[in-house]
XYZ file of C-alpha atoms in Angstrom:
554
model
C -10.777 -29.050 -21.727
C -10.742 -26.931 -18.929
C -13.664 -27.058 -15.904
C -16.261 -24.435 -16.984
C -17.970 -21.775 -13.857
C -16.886 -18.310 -12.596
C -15.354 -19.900 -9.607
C -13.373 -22.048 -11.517
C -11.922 -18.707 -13.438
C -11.235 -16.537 -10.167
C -9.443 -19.663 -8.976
C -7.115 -19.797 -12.474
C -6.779 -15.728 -12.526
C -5.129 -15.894 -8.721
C -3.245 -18.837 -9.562
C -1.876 -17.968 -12.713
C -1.046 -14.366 -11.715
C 0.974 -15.387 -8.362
C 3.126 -17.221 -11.053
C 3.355 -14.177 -12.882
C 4.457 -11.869 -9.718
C 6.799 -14.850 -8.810
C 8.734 -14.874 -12.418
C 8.586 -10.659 -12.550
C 10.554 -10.677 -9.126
C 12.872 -13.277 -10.416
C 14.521 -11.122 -12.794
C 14.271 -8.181 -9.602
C 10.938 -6.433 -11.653
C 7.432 -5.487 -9.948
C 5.301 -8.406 -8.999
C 2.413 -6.460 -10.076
C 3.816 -6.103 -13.394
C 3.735 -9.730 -14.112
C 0.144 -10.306 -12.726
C -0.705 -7.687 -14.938
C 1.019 -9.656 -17.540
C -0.542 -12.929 -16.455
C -4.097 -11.868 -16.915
C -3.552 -10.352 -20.440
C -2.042 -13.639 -21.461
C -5.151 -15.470 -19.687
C -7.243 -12.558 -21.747
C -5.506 -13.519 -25.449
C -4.617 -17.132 -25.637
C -7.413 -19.428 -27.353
C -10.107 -20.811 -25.848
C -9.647 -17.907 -23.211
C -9.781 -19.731 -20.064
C -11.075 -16.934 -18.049
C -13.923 -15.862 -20.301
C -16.528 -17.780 -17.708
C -15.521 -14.531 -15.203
C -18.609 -12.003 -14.979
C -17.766 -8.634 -15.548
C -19.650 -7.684 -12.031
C -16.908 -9.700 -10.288
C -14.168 -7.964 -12.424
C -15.504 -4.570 -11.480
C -16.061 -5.593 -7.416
C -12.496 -6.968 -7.459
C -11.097 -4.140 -8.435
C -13.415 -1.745 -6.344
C -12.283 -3.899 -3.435
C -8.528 -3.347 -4.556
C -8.605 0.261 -4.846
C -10.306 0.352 -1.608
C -7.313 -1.635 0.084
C -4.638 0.342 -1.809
C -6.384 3.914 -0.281
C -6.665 2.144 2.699
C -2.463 1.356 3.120
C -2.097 4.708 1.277
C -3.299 6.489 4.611
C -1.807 4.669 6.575
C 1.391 4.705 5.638
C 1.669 8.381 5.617
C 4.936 9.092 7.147
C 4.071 12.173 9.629
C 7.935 12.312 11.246
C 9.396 13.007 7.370
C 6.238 15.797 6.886
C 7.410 17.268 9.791
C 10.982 17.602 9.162
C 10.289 18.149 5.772
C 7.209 19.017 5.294
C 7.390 22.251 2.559
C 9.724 20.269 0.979
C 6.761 17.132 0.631
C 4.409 19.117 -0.250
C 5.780 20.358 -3.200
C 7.455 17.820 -4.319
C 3.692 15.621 -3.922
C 1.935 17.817 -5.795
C 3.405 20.335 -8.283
C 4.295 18.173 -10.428
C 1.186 15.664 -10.071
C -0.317 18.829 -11.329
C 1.563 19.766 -14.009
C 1.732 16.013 -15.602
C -2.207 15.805 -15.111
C -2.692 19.008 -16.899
C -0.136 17.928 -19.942
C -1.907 14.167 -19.767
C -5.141 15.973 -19.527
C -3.932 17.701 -23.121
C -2.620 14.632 -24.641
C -6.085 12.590 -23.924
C -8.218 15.638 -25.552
C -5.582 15.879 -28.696
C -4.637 12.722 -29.395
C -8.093 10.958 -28.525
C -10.796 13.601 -29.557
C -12.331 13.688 -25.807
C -13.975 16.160 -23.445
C -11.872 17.899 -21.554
C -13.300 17.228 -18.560
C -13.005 13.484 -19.269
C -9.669 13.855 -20.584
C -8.547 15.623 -17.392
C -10.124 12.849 -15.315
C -7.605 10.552 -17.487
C -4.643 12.810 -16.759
C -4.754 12.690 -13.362
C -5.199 8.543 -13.280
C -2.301 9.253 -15.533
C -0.272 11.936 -13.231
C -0.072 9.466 -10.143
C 2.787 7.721 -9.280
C 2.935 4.404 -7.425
C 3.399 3.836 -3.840
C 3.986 0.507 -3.895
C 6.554 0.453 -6.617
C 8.792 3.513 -5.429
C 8.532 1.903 -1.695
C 9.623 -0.871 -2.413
C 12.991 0.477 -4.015
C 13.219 3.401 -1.266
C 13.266 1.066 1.807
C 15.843 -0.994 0.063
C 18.077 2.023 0.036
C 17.220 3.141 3.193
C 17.905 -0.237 4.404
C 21.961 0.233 2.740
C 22.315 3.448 4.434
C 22.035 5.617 1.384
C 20.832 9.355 1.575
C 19.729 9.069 5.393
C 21.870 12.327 6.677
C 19.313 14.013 4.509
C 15.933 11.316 4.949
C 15.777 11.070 1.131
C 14.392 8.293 1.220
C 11.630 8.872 3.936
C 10.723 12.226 1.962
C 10.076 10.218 -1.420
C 7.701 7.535 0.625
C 6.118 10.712 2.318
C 5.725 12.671 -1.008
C 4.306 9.571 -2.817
C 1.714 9.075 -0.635
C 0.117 12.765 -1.003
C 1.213 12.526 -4.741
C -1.831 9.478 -4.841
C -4.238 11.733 -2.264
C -3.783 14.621 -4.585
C -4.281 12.406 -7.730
C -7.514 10.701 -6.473
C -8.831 14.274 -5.399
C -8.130 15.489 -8.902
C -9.912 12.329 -10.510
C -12.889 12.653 -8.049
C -13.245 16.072 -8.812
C -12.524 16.208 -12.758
C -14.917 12.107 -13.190
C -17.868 14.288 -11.189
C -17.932 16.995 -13.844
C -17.403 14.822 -16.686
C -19.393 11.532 -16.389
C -22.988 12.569 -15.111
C -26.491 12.189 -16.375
C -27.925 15.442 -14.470
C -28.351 19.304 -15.120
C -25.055 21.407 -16.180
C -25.301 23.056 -13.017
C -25.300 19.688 -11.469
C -22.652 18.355 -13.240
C -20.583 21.742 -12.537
C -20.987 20.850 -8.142
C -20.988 17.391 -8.450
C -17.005 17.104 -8.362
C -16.689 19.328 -5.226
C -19.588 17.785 -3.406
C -18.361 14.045 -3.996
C -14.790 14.990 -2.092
C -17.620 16.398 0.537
C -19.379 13.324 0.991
C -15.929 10.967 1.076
C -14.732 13.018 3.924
C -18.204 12.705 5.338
C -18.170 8.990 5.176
C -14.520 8.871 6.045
C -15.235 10.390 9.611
C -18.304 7.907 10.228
C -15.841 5.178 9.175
C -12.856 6.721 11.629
C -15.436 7.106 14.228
C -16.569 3.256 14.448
C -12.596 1.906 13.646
C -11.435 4.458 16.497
C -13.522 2.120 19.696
C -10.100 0.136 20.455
C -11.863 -0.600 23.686
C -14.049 -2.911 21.164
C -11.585 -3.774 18.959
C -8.727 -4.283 21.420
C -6.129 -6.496 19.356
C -4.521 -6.088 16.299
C -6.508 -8.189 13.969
C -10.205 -6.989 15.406
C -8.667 -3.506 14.142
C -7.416 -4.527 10.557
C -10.845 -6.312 10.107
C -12.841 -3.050 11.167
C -11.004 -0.823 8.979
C -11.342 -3.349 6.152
C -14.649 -3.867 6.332
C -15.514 0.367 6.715
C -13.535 0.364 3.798
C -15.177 -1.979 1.304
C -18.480 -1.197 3.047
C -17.645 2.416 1.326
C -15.998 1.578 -2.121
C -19.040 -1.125 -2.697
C -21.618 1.500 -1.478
C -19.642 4.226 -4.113
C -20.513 1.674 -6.866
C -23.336 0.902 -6.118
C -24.735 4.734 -6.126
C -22.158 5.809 -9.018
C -20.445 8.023 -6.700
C -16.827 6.145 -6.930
C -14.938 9.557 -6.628
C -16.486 9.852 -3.383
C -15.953 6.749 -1.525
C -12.364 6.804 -3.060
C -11.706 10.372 -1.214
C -14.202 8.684 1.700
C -11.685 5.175 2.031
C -8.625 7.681 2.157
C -10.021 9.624 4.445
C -10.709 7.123 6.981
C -7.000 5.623 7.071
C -5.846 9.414 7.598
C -8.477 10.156 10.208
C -8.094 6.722 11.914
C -4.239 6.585 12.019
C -4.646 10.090 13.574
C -7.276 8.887 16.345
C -4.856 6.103 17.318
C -1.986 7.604 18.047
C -4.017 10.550 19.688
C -6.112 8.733 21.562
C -9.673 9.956 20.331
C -12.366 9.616 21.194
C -11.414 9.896 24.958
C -13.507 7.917 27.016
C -14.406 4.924 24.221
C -10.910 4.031 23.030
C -7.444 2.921 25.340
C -6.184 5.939 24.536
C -2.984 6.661 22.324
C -1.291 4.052 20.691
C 1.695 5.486 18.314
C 2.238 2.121 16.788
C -1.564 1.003 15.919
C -1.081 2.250 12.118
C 1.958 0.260 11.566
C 0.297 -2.824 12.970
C -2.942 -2.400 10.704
C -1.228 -2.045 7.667
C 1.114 -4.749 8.235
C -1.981 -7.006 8.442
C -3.393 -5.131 5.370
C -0.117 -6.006 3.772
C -0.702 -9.709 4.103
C -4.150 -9.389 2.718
C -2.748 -7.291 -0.267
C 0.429 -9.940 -1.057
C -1.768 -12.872 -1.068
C -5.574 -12.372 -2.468
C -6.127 -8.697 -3.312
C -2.853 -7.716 -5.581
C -3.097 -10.934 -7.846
C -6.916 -10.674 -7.795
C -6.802 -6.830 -9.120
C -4.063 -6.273 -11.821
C -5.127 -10.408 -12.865
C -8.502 -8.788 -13.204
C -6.955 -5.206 -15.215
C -4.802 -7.632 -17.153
C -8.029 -9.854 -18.598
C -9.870 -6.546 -19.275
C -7.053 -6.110 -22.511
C -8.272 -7.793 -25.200
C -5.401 -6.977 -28.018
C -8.568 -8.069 -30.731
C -10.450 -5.411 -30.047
C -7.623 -2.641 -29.909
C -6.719 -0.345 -32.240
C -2.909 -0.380 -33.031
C -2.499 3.390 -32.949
C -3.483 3.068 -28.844
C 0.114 1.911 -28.266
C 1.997 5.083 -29.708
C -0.413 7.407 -28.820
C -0.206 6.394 -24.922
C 4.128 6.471 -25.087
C 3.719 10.378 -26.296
C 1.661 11.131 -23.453
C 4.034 9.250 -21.266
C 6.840 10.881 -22.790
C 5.046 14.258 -23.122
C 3.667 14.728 -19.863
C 6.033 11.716 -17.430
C 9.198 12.709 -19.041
C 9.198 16.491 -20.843
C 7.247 17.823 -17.784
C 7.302 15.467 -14.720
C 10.822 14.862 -14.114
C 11.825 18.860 -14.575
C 9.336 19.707 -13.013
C 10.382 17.386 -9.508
C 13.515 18.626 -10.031
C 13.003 22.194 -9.754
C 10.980 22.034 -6.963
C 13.672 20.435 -5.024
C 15.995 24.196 -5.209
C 16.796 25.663 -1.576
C 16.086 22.048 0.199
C 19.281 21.471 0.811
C 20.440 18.936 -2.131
C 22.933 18.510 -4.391
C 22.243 18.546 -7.889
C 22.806 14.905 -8.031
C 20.463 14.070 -5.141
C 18.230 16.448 -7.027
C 18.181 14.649 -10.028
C 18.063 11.294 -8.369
C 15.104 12.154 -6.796
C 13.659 13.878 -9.734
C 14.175 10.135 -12.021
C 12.550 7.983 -9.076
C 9.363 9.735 -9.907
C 8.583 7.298 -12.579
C 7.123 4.189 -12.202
C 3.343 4.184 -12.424
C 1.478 1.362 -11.332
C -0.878 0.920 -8.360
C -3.524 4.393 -8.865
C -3.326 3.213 -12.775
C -4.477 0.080 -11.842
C -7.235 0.918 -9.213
C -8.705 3.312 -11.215
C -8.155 2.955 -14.981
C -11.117 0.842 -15.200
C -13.166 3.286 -12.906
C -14.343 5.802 -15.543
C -15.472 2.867 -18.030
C -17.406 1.599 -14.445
C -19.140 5.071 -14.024
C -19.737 5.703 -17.562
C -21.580 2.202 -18.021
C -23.627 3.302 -14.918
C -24.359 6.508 -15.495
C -24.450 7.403 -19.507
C -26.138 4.054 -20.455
C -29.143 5.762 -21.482
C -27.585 9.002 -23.254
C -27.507 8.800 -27.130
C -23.690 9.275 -26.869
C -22.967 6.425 -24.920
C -21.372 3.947 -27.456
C -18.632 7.014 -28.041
C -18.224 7.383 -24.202
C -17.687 4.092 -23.467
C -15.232 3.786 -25.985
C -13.301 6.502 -24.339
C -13.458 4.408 -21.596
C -11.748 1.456 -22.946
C -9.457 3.705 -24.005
C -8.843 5.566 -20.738
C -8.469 1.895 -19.264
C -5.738 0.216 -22.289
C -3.597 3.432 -22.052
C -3.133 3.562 -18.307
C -2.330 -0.199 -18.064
C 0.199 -0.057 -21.290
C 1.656 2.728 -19.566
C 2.341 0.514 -16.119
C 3.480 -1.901 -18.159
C 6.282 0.714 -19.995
C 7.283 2.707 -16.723
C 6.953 0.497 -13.646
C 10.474 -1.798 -14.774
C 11.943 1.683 -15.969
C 11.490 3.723 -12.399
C 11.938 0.384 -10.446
C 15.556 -0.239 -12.551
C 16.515 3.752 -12.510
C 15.923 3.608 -8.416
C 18.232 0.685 -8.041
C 20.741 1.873 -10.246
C 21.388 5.398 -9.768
C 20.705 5.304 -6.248
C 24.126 3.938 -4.923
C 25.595 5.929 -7.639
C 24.217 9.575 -6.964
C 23.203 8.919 -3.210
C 25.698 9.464 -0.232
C 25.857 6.282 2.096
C 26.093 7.722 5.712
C 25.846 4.120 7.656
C 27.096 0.672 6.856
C 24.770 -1.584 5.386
C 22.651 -3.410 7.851
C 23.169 -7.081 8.177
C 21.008 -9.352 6.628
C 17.929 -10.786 8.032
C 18.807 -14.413 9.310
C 16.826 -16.808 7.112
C 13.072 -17.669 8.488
C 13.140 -14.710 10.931
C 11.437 -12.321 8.256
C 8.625 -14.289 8.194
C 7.791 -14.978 11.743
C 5.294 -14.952 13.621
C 4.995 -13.849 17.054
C 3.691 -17.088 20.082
C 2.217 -16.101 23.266
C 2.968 -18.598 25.841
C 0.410 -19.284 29.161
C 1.495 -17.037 32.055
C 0.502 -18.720 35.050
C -2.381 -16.380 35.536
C -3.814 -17.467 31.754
C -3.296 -16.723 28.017
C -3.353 -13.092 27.059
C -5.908 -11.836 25.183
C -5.149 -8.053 24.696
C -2.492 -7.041 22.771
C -2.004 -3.700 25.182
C -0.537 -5.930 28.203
C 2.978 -6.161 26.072
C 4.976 -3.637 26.857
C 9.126 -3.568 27.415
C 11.768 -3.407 29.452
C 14.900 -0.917 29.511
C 17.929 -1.836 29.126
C 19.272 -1.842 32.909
C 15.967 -3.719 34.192
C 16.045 -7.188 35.745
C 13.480 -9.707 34.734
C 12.396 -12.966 35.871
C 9.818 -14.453 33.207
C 7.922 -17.541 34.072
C 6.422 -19.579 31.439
C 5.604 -23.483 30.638
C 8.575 -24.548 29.563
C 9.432 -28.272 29.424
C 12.798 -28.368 30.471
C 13.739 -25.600 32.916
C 16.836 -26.533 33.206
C 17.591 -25.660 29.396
C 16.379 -22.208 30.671
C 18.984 -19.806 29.998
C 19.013 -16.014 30.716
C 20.693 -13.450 28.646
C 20.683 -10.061 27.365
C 21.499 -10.155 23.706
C 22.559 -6.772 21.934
C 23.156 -6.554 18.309
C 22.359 -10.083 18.017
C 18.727 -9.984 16.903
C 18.945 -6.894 14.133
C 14.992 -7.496 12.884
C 12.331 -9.276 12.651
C 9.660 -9.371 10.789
C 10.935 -6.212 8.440
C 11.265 -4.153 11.526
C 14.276 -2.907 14.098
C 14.654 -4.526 17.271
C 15.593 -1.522 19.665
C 18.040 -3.526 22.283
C 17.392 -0.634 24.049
C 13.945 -0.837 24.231
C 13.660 -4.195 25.734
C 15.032 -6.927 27.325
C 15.855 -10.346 25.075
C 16.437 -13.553 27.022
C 16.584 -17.158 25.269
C 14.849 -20.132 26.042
C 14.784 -23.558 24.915
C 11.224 -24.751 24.621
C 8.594 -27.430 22.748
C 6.630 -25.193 20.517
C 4.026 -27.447 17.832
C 6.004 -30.581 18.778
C 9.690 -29.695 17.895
C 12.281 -28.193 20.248
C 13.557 -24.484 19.415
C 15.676 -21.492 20.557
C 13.062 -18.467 20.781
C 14.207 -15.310 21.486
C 11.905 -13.421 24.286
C 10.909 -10.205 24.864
C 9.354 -9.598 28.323
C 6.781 -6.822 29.643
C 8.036 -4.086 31.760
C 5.561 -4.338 34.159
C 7.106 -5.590 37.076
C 8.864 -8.722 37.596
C 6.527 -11.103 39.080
C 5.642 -14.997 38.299
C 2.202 -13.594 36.162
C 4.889 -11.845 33.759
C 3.576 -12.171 29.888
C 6.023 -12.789 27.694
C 6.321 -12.923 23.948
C 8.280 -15.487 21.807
C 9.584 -14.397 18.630
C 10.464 -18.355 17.041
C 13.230 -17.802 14.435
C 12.637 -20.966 12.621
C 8.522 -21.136 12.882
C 7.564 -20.075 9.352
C 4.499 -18.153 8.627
C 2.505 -16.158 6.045
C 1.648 -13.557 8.520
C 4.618 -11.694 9.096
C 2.733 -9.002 10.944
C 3.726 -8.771 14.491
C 2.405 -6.443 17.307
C 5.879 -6.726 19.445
C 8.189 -5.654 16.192
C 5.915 -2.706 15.365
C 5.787 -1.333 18.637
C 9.667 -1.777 19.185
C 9.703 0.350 16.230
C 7.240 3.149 17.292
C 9.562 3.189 20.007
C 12.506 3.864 18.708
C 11.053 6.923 16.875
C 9.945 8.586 19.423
């Protein structure tokens, strides 16, 4: 007999669907997939163990996850690939976003009897694909070398990014229209005016996240844009405006990656700090890996109930996947890409990565059902409206589970195959270093406190670092090149700065840490950063390895 209480089930939901993501990646699929798969198992054995879960804490678990998700989405927007490429991006983002929302949009009102508003607010949940499952495959090619003479893979991460902006928009826009309790006139400006009011609450939020002279290290910055972030998304649901504070949490990471690395506003903030976006969503990255990713598609996963669906549902939501994903989608990417420069296999390479759909479906397949139960509850019509809903919600997580292994498989695959390598394959990460944390050692003049005093040497500087070390004498100088490719998931310039070794006590055991020292000038109050190969830790983020990188790419 398992222990009844809602804590209890949140507790068995996170549990059981890190097993789930841990199996998936076993056999090289999406973690998500399997802690979607977890909770629908939780969901449809007997007993249900997770029935004790209130459906308020289903729908504020997923509000927070969307909110994270748009969060790393802005983030993560790659401005140096926009730049080079940036016509190229652009239509590759969002014609055919458009053109699968409009055929979706179709399918829903055909197959499913809806709206057409509604049903258009379905095709573009439908349209999007996902970030975090076409990543993932990208930087593994980008990591072997393959299609960098032309940044293929740094113009698919790019493009995916504005393909979720644009799909959100579209959903904002299209669920303001379609699920409202006011005047037709209302109802006609309420989809404009909520993508108003999210940009609205996006600059308050990038105004209070941009003080770095208040939030002066990496983790006071993470926690400030987190907490803008939810305080948006929660204040969306609570006012059944969830269009808006979706457009609103985007917003913010755009507008506050932008302030950062330009310095604004002048006189309240350090000024600009290129690799500040990195180092907030590698910290939102943690966050998302351990509690919010197993906690959302856990939570989509026990909203499928296979009792209460109909077993038409199934075929009707692999013709609009086939209808508008593969018949329009996929020629529709690949005509776009004519004149950039690519050969017809890079063209269609590029045109079968945009598949997978998994992270937008997930945030916001629930979200109509969510506004229609706030908003339509009193309307005579609301039994058939929520039962669009459901639907809306089954189809968009059956369809995650059909095309996230497919475009996940079809990236590994046909990549090497149809994608020139221009570099040898990096070597591999030695074991432990991934996951390490950066130590700061005393200085003689005290600990450090701001993460702004690192900064780095060049190569031909000399440097004589002081720190409490209990053996000088195992104190060895050296500059190591090529030795040290990356750490945590990020290049090591050996250009950029100066790497001595050191033999030192660190939490009671005796290590070889690999240093990299400020390039202020050499003195005795020198601080100095330890990078400790074999000290394991959860938070992989690391202020030293993201600025390194920011470096680099300037």
């Amino acid at each position: 007999m398992l222990p009844p209480g809602e804590g209890w089930a949140l507790f068995l939901l996170w549990v059981c669907a890190h097993i789930g993501g841990f199996a998936a990646n076993k056999v090289n699929l999406p973690p998500l997939l399997g802690m979607l798969i977890a909770g629908i198992i939780l969901r449809n054995i007997p007993q249900d163990p997770v029935h004790g879960l209130p459906t308020s804490w289903g729908t504020k678990i997923r509000t927070g996850g969307l909110a994270v998700i748009l969060l790393r989405a802005g983030l993560k927007i790659d401005k140096i690939a926009f730049a080079r490429a940036g016509k190229v991006v652009l239509r590759l983002a969002l014609i055919p976003m458009l053109c699968e929302a409009l055929v979706d949009g179709g399918c829903y009102y055909w197959l499913f009897g809806m709206p057409i508003a509604l049903a258009l607010t379905a095709g573009f949940i439908q349209s999007a694909i996902s970030p975090t499952v076409l990543v993932t495959g990208m930087l593994e090619l980008q990591r072997r070398g393959y299609g960098q003479e032309k940044v293929i893979p740094s113009i698919e991460m790019a493009a995916a990014g504005l393909d979720s902006i644009g799909a959100i928009v579209g959903y904002a826009v299209c669920s303001g229209i379609s699920i409202t309790s006011g005047s037709l006139v209302y109802s006609i400006l309420s989809g404009p005016l909520q993508v108003v009011y999210g940009l609205i609450l996006g600059l308050v939020g990038c105004f209070i996240c941009s003080l770095t002279r208040i939030w002066n290290n990496g983790f006071k910055r993470a926690a400030a844009v987190l907490f803008c972030g939810l305080a948006i998304m929660w204040l969306g649901l609570k006012l059944s405006y969830l269009g808006a504070s979706s457009v609103g949490c985007l917003s913010l990471a755009v507008m506050v990656s932008t302030a950062w690395e330009r310095g604004f506003p002048p006189r309240i903030s350090k000024g600009a700090r290129k690799y500040y976006p990195k180092d907030c969503d590698s910290k939102l990255t943690v966050l998302w890996i351990i509690l919010v990713q197993p906690l959302l598609f856990g939570a989509i996963g026990i909203e499928i109930d296979f009792r209460a669906i109909q077993g038409s549902l199934i075929w009707k939501t692999v013709i609009i996947l086939a209808l508008g994903m593969v018949a329009t989608r996929l020629p529709a990417a690949f005509l776009v890409l004519f004149k950039g420069g690519f050969t017809w296999r890079e063209q269609t390479f590029m045109a079968f990565s945009w598949v997978p759909k998994a992270t937008i479906q997930g945030a916001l397949g629930s979200a109509p059902l969510m506004l229609i139960q706030t908003r339509l509850r009193s309307k005579p019509d609301y039994e058939q409206y929520e039962e669009w809903g459901n639907m809306i919600l089954h189809a968009t997580a059956f369809s995650i589970i059909l095309s996230a292994p497919i475009g996940l498989l079809v990236i590994a695959l046909l990549g090497p195959v149809w994608l020139k390598q221009e570099s040898p394959p990096e070597p591999a990460v030695p074991h432990g270093l991934a996951h390490t944390r950066p130590h700061r050692l005393q200085s003689r003049s005290g600990s450090l406190q701001d993460d702004d005093d690192i900064t780095y040497f060049p190569d031909d500087a000399s440097v004589s670092t002081t720190a409490d070390i209990e053996d000088q004498n195992e104190h060895h100088d050296e500059r190591v090149t090529g030795e040290v490719q990356m750490a945590n998931g990020v290049l090591l310039p050996s250009h950029e700065c100066l790497q001595t070794s050191h033999a030192i006590a660190l939490e009671g055991r005796r290590q070889t840490h690999v240093v990299v020292a400020s390039r202020q000038p050499a003195s005795n109050d020198v601080p100095i950063v330890v990078v400790a190969p074999d000290f394991s830790s959860p938070f992989a983020a690391s202020n030293v390895q993201t600025r390194s990188s920011s470096l680099a790419s300037e």
